[in-house]
GROMACS .gro file of N, CA and C in nm:
model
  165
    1UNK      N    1  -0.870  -4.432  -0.199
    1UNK     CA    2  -0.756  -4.351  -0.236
    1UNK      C    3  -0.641  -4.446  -0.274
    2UNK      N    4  -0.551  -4.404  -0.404
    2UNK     CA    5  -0.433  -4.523  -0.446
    2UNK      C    6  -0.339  -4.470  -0.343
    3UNK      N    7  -0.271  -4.561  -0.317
    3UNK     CA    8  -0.172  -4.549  -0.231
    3UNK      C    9  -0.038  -4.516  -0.333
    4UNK      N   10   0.046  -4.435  -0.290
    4UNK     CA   11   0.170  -4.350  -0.353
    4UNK      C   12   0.306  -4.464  -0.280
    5UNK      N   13   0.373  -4.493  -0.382
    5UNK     CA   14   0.504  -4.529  -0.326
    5UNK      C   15   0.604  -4.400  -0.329
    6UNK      N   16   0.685  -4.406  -0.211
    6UNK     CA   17   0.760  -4.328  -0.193
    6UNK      C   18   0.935  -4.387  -0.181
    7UNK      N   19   0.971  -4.297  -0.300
    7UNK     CA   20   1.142  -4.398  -0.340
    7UNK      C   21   1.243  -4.290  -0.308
    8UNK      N   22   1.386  -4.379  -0.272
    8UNK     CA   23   1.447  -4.288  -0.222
    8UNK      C   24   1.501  -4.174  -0.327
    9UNK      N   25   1.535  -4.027  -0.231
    9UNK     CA   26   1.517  -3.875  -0.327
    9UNK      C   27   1.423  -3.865  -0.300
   10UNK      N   28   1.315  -3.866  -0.301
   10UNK     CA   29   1.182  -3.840  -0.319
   10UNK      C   30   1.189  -3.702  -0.212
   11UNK      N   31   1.140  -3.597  -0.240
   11UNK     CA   32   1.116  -3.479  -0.149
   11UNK      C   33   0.999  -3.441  -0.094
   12UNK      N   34   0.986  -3.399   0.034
   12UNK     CA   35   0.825  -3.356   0.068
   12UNK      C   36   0.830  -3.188   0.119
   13UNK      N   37   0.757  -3.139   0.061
   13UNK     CA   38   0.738  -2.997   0.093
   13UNK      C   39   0.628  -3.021   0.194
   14UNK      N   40   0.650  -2.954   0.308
   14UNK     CA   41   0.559  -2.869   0.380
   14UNK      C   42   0.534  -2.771   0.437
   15UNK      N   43   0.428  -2.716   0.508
   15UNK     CA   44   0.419  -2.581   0.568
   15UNK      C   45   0.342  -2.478   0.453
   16UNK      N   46   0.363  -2.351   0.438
   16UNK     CA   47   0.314  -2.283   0.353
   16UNK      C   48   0.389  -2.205   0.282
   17UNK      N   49   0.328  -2.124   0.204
   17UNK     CA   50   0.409  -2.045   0.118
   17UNK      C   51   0.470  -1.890   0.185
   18UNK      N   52   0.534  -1.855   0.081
   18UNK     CA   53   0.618  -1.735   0.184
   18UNK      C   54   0.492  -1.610   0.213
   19UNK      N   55   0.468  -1.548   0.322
   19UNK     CA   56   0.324  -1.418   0.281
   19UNK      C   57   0.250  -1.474   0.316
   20UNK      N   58   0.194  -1.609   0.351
   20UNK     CA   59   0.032  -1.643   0.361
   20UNK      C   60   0.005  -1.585   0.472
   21UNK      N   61   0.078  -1.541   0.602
   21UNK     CA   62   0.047  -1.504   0.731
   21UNK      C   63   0.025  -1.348   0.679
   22UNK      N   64   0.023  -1.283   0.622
   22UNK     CA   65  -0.057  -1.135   0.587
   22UNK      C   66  -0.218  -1.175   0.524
   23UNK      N   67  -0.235  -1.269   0.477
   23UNK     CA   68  -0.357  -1.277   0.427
   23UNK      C   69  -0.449  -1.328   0.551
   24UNK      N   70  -0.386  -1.328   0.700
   24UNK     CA   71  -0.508  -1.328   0.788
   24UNK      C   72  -0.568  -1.190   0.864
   25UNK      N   73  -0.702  -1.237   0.896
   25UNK     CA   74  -0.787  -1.122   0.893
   25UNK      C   75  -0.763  -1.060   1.051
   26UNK      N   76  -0.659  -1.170   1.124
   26UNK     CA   77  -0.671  -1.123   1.273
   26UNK      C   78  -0.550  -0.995   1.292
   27UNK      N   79  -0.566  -0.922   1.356
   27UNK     CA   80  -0.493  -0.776   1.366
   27UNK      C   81  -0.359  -0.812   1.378
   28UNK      N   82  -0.251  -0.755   1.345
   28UNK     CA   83  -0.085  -0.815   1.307
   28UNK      C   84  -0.051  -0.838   1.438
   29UNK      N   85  -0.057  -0.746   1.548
   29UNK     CA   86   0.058  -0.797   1.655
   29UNK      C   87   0.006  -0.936   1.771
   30UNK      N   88  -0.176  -0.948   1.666
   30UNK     CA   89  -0.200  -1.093   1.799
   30UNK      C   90  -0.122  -1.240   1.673
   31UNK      N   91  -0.075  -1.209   1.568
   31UNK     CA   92  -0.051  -1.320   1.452
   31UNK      C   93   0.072  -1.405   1.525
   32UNK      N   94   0.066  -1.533   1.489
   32UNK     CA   95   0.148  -1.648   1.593
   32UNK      C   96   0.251  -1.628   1.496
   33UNK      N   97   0.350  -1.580   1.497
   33UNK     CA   98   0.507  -1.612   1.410
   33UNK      C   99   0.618  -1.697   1.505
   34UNK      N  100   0.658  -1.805   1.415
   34UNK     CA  101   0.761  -1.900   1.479
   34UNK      C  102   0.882  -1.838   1.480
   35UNK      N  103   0.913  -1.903   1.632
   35UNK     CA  104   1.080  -1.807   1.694
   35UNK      C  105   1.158  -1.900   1.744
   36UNK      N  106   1.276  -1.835   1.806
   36UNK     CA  107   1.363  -1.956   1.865
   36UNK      C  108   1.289  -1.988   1.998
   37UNK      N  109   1.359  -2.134   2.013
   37UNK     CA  110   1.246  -2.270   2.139
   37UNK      C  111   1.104  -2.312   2.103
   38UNK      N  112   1.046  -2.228   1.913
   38UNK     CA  113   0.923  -2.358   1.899
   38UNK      C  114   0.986  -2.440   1.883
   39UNK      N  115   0.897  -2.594   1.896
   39UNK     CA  116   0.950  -2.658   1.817
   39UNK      C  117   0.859  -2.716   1.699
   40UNK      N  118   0.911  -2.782   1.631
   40UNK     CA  119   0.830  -2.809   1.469
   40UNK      C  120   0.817  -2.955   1.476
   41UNK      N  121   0.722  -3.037   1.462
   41UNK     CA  122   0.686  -3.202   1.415
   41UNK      C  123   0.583  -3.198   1.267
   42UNK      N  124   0.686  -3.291   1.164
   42UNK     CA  125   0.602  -3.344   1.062
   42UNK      C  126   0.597  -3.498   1.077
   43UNK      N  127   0.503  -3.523   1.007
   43UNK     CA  128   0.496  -3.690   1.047
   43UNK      C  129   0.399  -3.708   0.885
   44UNK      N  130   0.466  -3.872   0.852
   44UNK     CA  131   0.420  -3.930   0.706
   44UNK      C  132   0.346  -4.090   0.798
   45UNK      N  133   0.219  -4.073   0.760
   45UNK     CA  134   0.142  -4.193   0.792
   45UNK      C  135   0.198  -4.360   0.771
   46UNK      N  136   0.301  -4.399   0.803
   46UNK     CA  137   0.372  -4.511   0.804
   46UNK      C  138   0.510  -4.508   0.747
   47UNK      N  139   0.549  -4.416   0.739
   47UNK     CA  140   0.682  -4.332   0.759
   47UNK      C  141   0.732  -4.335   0.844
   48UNK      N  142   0.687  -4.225   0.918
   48UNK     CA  143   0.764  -4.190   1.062
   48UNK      C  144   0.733  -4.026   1.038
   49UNK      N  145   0.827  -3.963   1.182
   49UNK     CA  146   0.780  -3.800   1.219
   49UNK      C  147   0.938  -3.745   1.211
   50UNK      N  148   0.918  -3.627   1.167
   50UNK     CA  149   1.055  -3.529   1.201
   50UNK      C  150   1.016  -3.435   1.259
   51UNK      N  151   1.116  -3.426   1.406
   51UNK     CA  152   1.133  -3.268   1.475
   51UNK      C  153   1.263  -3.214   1.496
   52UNK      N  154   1.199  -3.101   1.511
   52UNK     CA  155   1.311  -3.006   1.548
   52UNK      C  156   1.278  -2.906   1.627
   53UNK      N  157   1.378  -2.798   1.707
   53UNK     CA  158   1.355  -2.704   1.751
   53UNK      C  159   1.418  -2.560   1.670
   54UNK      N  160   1.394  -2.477   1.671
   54UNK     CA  161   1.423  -2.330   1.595
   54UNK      C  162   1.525  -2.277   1.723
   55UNK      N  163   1.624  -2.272   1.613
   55UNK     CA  164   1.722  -2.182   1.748
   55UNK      C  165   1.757  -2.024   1.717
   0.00000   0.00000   0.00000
């Protein structure tokens, strides 16, 4: 795999798109929706990680 340089600006999208949690097949009220006190970690393989908590 080429390795990507990453310069500053550079933006990273993650997570999913808006709706994808209706396209699962498990019944609505067992579906995991994020609330206030999750908290969220992304992490870039020799980067580093970002968290946060949802308030």
């Amino acid at each position: 795999m080429p390795k990507l340089s990453i310069k500053a600006g550079d933006i990273f999208y993650t997570g999913t798109p808006q709706g994808v949690i209706f396209g699962e097949k498990i019944p609505r009220a067992d579906r995991k929706w994020l609330k206030p006190g999750d908290q969220i970690a992304c992490s870039v393989e020799g980067l580093g990680e970002l968290r946060f908590s949802l308030t």
